[in-house]
PDB file of C-alpha atoms in Angstrom:
ATOM      1  CA  MET A   1       0.031   0.280   0.493  1.00  0.00           C
ATOM      2  CA  GLN A   2       1.542   3.156  -1.246  1.00  0.00           C
ATOM      3  CA  ASN A   3      -0.565   5.987  -1.757  1.00  0.00           C
ATOM      4  CA  GLY A   4       0.801   9.008  -1.068  1.00  0.00           C
ATOM      5  CA  ILE A   5       1.924   7.376   2.460  1.00  0.00           C
ATOM      6  CA  PRO A   6       5.236   8.368   3.488  1.00  0.00           C
ATOM      7  CA  PRO A   7       7.391   4.834   4.191  1.00  0.00           C
ATOM      8  CA  ALA A   8       8.168   6.232   7.844  1.00  0.00           C
ATOM      9  CA  ILE A   9       4.719   5.442   8.806  1.00  0.00           C
ATOM     10  CA  GLY A  10       4.419   3.212   6.042  1.00  0.00           C
ATOM     11  CA  GLU A  11       3.420  -0.624   7.482  1.00  0.00           C
ATOM     12  CA  THR A  12       6.020  -3.298   6.553  1.00  0.00           C
ATOM     13  CA  VAL A  13       5.612  -6.812   5.746  1.00  0.00           C
ATOM     14  CA  ALA A  14       6.207  -8.060   8.956  1.00  0.00           C
ATOM     15  CA  SER A  15       3.228  -6.365  11.150  1.00  0.00           C
ATOM     16  CA  HIS A  16       1.505  -6.387   7.619  1.00  0.00           C
ATOM     17  CA  SER A  17       2.188 -10.517   7.732  1.00  0.00           C
ATOM     18  CA  PHE A  18       1.175 -10.302  11.667  1.00  0.00           C
ATOM     19  CA  GLU A  19      -2.209  -9.433  11.760  1.00  0.00           C
ATOM     20  CA  ALA A  20      -3.855 -10.790   9.152  1.00  0.00           C
ATOM     21  CA  SER A  21      -1.376 -14.388  10.842  1.00  0.00           C
ATOM     22  CA  VAL A  22      -3.357 -13.195  14.418  1.00  0.00           C
ATOM     23  CA  LEU A  23      -6.375 -12.804  12.538  1.00  0.00           C
ATOM     24  CA  ALA A  24      -6.512 -16.110  10.514  1.00  0.00           C
ATOM     25  CA  TYR A  25      -5.860 -17.984  14.254  1.00  0.00           C
ATOM     26  CA  VAL A  26      -8.665 -16.611  15.651  1.00  0.00           C
ATOM     27  CA  ILE A  27     -10.805 -16.298  12.528  1.00  0.00           C
ATOM     28  CA  SER A  28      -9.822 -20.474  11.699  1.00  0.00           C
ATOM     29  CA  LEU A  29     -11.032 -20.981  15.611  1.00  0.00           C
ATOM     30  CA  TRP A  30     -14.147 -19.818  14.877  1.00  0.00           C
ATOM     31  CA  LEU A  31     -15.211 -21.913  11.935  1.00  0.00           C
ATOM     32  CA  LYS A  32     -14.137 -25.609  13.863  1.00  0.00           C
ATOM     33  CA  GLU A  33     -15.839 -23.921  16.775  1.00  0.00           C
ATOM     34  CA  ARG A  34     -19.079 -24.380  13.208  1.00  0.00           C
ATOM     35  CA  GLY A  35     -17.682 -28.150  12.357  1.00  0.00           C
ATOM     36  CA  ILE A  36     -15.507 -26.740   9.749  1.00  0.00           C
ATOM     37  CA  GLN A  37     -12.307 -29.373   9.247  1.00  0.00           C
ATOM     38  CA  ILE A  38      -9.473 -26.687   9.585  1.00  0.00           C
ATOM     39  CA  ASN A  39      -6.148 -26.700  11.035  1.00  0.00           C
ATOM     40  CA  PRO A  40      -5.721 -22.941  13.402  1.00  0.00           C
ATOM     41  CA  GLU A  41      -1.402 -22.754  13.368  1.00  0.00           C
ATOM     42  CA  ARG A  42      -1.616 -23.568   9.012  1.00  0.00           C
ATOM     43  CA  SER A  43      -4.099 -21.182   8.278  1.00  0.00           C
ATOM     44  CA  SER A  44      -1.560 -19.209  10.578  1.00  0.00           C
ATOM     45  CA  ALA A  45       1.545 -20.065   9.043  1.00  0.00           C
ATOM     46  CA  ILE A  46       0.196 -19.539   5.586  1.00  0.00           C
ATOM     47  CA  ALA A  47      -1.151 -15.736   6.446  1.00  0.00           C
ATOM     48  CA  LEU A  48       2.375 -15.851   8.369  1.00  0.00           C
ATOM     49  CA  PHE A  49       4.237 -16.312   5.005  1.00  0.00           C
ATOM     50  CA  HIS A  50       1.975 -15.262   2.032  1.00  0.00           C
ATOM     51  CA  ASP A  51       3.899 -12.181   2.052  1.00  0.00           C
ATOM     52  CA  VAL A  52       7.274 -13.136   2.378  1.00  0.00           C
ATOM     53  CA  GLY A  53       8.765 -13.067  -1.080  1.00  0.00           C
ATOM     54  CA  GLU A  54       7.904  -9.302  -0.684  1.00  0.00           C
ATOM     55  CA  THR A  55      10.589  -9.106   2.430  1.00  0.00           C
ATOM     56  CA  LEU A  56      12.842  -9.738  -1.000  1.00  0.00           C
ATOM     57  CA  LEU A  57      10.880  -8.119  -4.431  1.00  0.00           C
ATOM     58  CA  GLY A  58       9.639  -4.956  -2.108  1.00  0.00           C
ATOM     59  CA  ASP A  59       5.650  -3.833  -2.113  1.00  0.00           C
ATOM     60  CA  LEU A  60       5.053  -4.008  -6.314  1.00  0.00           C
ATOM     61  CA  PRO A  61       3.144  -1.433  -6.949  1.00  0.00           C
ATOM     62  CA  LYS A  62       0.594  -2.077 -10.092  1.00  0.00           C
ATOM     63  CA  TRP A  63       2.341  -0.404 -13.256  1.00  0.00           C
ATOM     64  CA  ALA A  64       5.254  -2.752 -11.648  1.00  0.00           C
ATOM     65  CA  SER A  65       3.008  -6.002 -11.489  1.00  0.00           C
ATOM     66  CA  ILE A  66       1.876  -5.444 -14.661  1.00  0.00           C
ATOM     67  CA  ARG A  67       5.520  -5.205 -16.593  1.00  0.00           C
ATOM     68  CA  ILE A  68       6.880  -8.366 -14.856  1.00  0.00           C
ATOM     69  CA  ASN A  69       5.093 -12.293 -13.576  1.00  0.00           C
ATOM     70  CA  LYS A  70       4.942 -10.929  -9.919  1.00  0.00           C
ATOM     71  CA  SER A  71       3.669 -15.075  -8.920  1.00  0.00           C
ATOM     72  CA  GLU A  72       6.244 -16.194 -10.827  1.00  0.00           C
ATOM     73  CA  ALA A  73       8.701 -13.498  -9.408  1.00  0.00           C
ATOM     74  CA  GLU A  74       7.668 -13.970  -5.738  1.00  0.00           C
ATOM     75  CA  THR A  75       7.778 -17.538  -6.443  1.00  0.00           C
ATOM     76  CA  GLU A  76      11.443 -17.423  -7.008  1.00  0.00           C
ATOM     77  CA  ALA A  77      12.395 -15.484  -3.721  1.00  0.00           C
ATOM     78  CA  PHE A  78      10.500 -18.033  -1.792  1.00  0.00           C
ATOM     79  CA  GLU A  79      12.922 -20.335  -3.783  1.00  0.00           C
ATOM     80  CA  GLU A  80      16.528 -18.245  -2.963  1.00  0.00           C
ATOM     81  CA  LEU A  81      15.119 -17.609   0.240  1.00  0.00           C
ATOM     82  CA  GLY A  82      14.768 -21.678   1.148  1.00  0.00           C
ATOM     83  CA  ILE A  83      11.691 -22.179   3.303  1.00  0.00           C
ATOM     84  CA  GLY A  84       8.098 -21.350   3.101  1.00  0.00           C
ATOM     85  CA  LYS A  85       7.440 -22.071  -0.320  1.00  0.00           C
ATOM     86  CA  ASP A  86       5.019 -24.596  -0.214  1.00  0.00           C
ATOM     87  CA  LEU A  87       2.724 -22.444   2.261  1.00  0.00           C
ATOM     88  CA  PHE A  88       3.243 -19.575  -0.473  1.00  0.00           C
ATOM     89  CA  LEU A  89       1.892 -22.292  -3.243  1.00  0.00           C
ATOM     90  CA  GLU A  90      -0.432 -23.198  -0.639  1.00  0.00           C
ATOM     91  CA  PHE A  91      -2.049 -19.958  -0.366  1.00  0.00           C
ATOM     92  CA  LYS A  92      -1.907 -18.673  -4.091  1.00  0.00           C
ATOM     93  CA  GLU A  93      -4.221 -21.976  -4.983  1.00  0.00           C
ATOM     94  CA  MET A  94      -6.297 -21.122  -2.363  1.00  0.00           C
ATOM     95  CA  LYS A  95      -8.354 -24.474  -2.759  1.00  0.00           C
ATOM     96  CA  THR A  96      -7.710 -25.407   0.740  1.00  0.00           C
ATOM     97  CA  ASN A  97      -9.869 -24.186   3.944  1.00  0.00           C
ATOM     98  CA  GLU A  98      -6.612 -23.358   5.804  1.00  0.00           C
ATOM     99  CA  ALA A  99      -5.838 -20.777   2.868  1.00  0.00           C
ATOM    100  CA  LYS A 100      -8.845 -19.043   2.043  1.00  0.00           C
ATOM    101  CA  VAL A 101      -8.862 -18.029   5.752  1.00  0.00           C
ATOM    102  CA  ALA A 102      -5.682 -16.737   4.904  1.00  0.00           C
ATOM    103  CA  LYS A 103      -6.609 -14.922   1.924  1.00  0.00           C
ATOM    104  CA  LEU A 104      -9.208 -13.345   4.085  1.00  0.00           C
ATOM    105  CA  CYS A 105      -7.009 -12.116   6.705  1.00  0.00           C
ATOM    106  CA  ASP A 106      -4.457 -10.636   4.258  1.00  0.00           C
ATOM    107  CA  ARG A 107      -7.402  -8.898   2.891  1.00  0.00           C
ATOM    108  CA  LEU A 108      -8.813  -7.402   5.965  1.00  0.00           C
ATOM    109  CA  SER A 109      -5.646  -6.293   7.422  1.00  0.00           C
ATOM    110  CA  THR A 110      -5.378  -4.213   4.459  1.00  0.00           C
ATOM    111  CA  TYR A 111      -8.529  -2.625   5.138  1.00  0.00           C
ATOM    112  CA  LEU A 112      -8.612  -2.194   8.320  1.00  0.00           C
ATOM    113  CA  GLN A 113      -4.753  -0.576   7.870  1.00  0.00           C
ATOM    114  CA  ALA A 114      -6.820   1.117   5.175  1.00  0.00           C
ATOM    115  CA  LEU A 115      -8.524   2.784   7.524  1.00  0.00           C
ATOM    116  CA  ARG A 116      -6.309   3.551   9.578  1.00  0.00           C
ATOM    117  CA  TYR A 117      -4.667   5.594   7.116  1.00  0.00           C
ATOM    118  CA  ARG A 118      -7.410   7.450   6.598  1.00  0.00           C
ATOM    119  CA  ARG A 119      -8.367   7.882   9.783  1.00  0.00           C
ATOM    120  CA  ALA A 120      -4.897  10.141   9.874  1.00  0.00           C
ATOM    121  CA  GLY A 121      -5.921  11.779   7.247  1.00  0.00           C
ATOM    122  CA  TYR A 122      -4.835  10.055   4.152  1.00  0.00           C
ATOM    123  CA  ALA A 123      -6.491   9.670   0.555  1.00  0.00           C
ATOM    124  CA  VAL A 124      -7.474   6.155   0.812  1.00  0.00           C
ATOM    125  CA  ASP A 125     -10.600   5.200  -0.068  1.00  0.00           C
ATOM    126  CA  GLU A 126     -10.176   4.041  -3.831  1.00  0.00           C
ATOM    127  CA  ILE A 127      -7.999   0.721  -1.608  1.00  0.00           C
ATOM    128  CA  ILE A 128     -11.089   0.736   1.137  1.00  0.00           C
ATOM    129  CA  GLN A 129     -13.297   0.605  -2.384  1.00  0.00           C
ATOM    130  CA  THR A 130     -11.540  -2.192  -2.966  1.00  0.00           C
ATOM    131  CA  TYR A 131     -10.674  -3.786  -0.333  1.00  0.00           C
ATOM    132  CA  GLU A 132     -14.166  -3.915   0.646  1.00  0.00           C
ATOM    133  CA  GLU A 133     -15.287  -6.027  -2.172  1.00  0.00           C
ATOM    134  CA  GLU A 134     -12.465  -8.270  -2.270  1.00  0.00           C
ATOM    135  CA  ILE A 135     -13.826  -9.266   0.992  1.00  0.00           C
ATOM    136  CA  ASN A 136     -17.317  -9.183   0.254  1.00  0.00           C
ATOM    137  CA  ARG A 137     -16.716 -11.921  -2.201  1.00  0.00           C
ATOM    138  CA  LEU A 138     -14.543 -14.000  -0.171  1.00  0.00           C
ATOM    139  CA  LEU A 139     -16.857 -14.392   3.134  1.00  0.00           C
ATOM    140  CA  ASP A 140     -19.412 -15.987   0.414  1.00  0.00           C
ATOM    141  CA  ILE A 141     -17.123 -17.998  -0.707  1.00  0.00           C
ATOM    142  CA  SER A 142     -17.313 -21.663   1.677  1.00  0.00           C
ATOM    143  CA  PRO A 143     -17.116 -22.419   4.316  1.00  0.00           C
ATOM    144  CA  LEU A 144     -15.764 -18.458   5.325  1.00  0.00           C
ATOM    145  CA  ASP A 145     -19.757 -17.986   4.179  1.00  0.00           C
ATOM    146  CA  LYS A 146     -20.099 -19.933   7.847  1.00  0.00           C
ATOM    147  CA  ILE A 147     -18.770 -17.144   9.806  1.00  0.00           C
ATOM    148  CA  LYS A 148     -20.096 -13.383   8.289  1.00  0.00           C
ATOM    149  CA  ASP A 149     -21.877 -12.767  10.515  1.00  0.00           C
ATOM    150  CA  LEU A 150     -18.181 -13.018  12.876  1.00  0.00           C
ATOM    151  CA  VAL A 151     -16.001 -11.009  10.741  1.00  0.00           C
ATOM    152  CA  ILE A 152     -18.487  -7.770  10.181  1.00  0.00           C
ATOM    153  CA  ASN A 153     -18.929  -8.674  13.919  1.00  0.00           C
ATOM    154  CA  LEU A 154     -15.645  -7.715  14.183  1.00  0.00           C
ATOM    155  CA  MET A 155     -14.837  -5.302  11.839  1.00  0.00           C
ATOM    156  CA  ARG A 156     -17.485  -3.383  13.678  1.00  0.00           C
ATOM    157  CA  ASN A 157     -16.698  -3.333  16.682  1.00  0.00           C
ATOM    158  CA  SER A 158     -12.994  -2.855  16.298  1.00  0.00           C
ATOM    159  CA  ASP A 159     -12.380   1.037  17.195  1.00  0.00           C
ATOM    160  CA  LEU A 160     -12.558   1.683  12.915  1.00  0.00           C
ATOM    161  CA  LYS A 161     -15.741   2.868  11.198  1.00  0.00           C
ATOM    162  CA  VAL A 162     -16.531   0.184   9.053  1.00  0.00           C
ATOM    163  CA  GLU A 163     -17.295   0.881   5.562  1.00  0.00           C
ATOM    164  CA  LYS A 164     -19.885  -1.312   3.276  1.00  0.00           C
ATOM    165  CA  ILE A 165     -18.964  -4.599   4.253  1.00  0.00           C
ATOM    166  CA  LYS A 166     -21.949  -7.062   4.157  1.00  0.00           C
TER     167      LYS A 166
END
């Protein structure tokens, strides 16, 4: 997330991944309580590792992602690091319940950070709108649809104003 945010206050890969990882663990527990077969620790690990490639590549702006294959570059970064490639590939394929939760939590973390930036006076409405739409789409996918009400409640009870999460 760049959008005119000064580097000194910009979110780090580490803080984003940590927030996504904690959210993934909690949301996985909610699913497990509803009888869904899921491993909260794996969901959390996938969320923790999903952006590790960015530690080598940096957060690529959209214009760069158009010119290079970001997924291939991230896969190469994981190969260079020698760890987490299996978690990254599971995240990208989004076939497992754990990967679906990690993807949702990646989006939730970015959305929450955008709300924090807006509260600080930065113009991030486009990011907020984009991630609202993505979160709503993800919450319609099984098994995430089983905890839609809880995710919305989590968002509404944060100290941040929730926009159009349905």
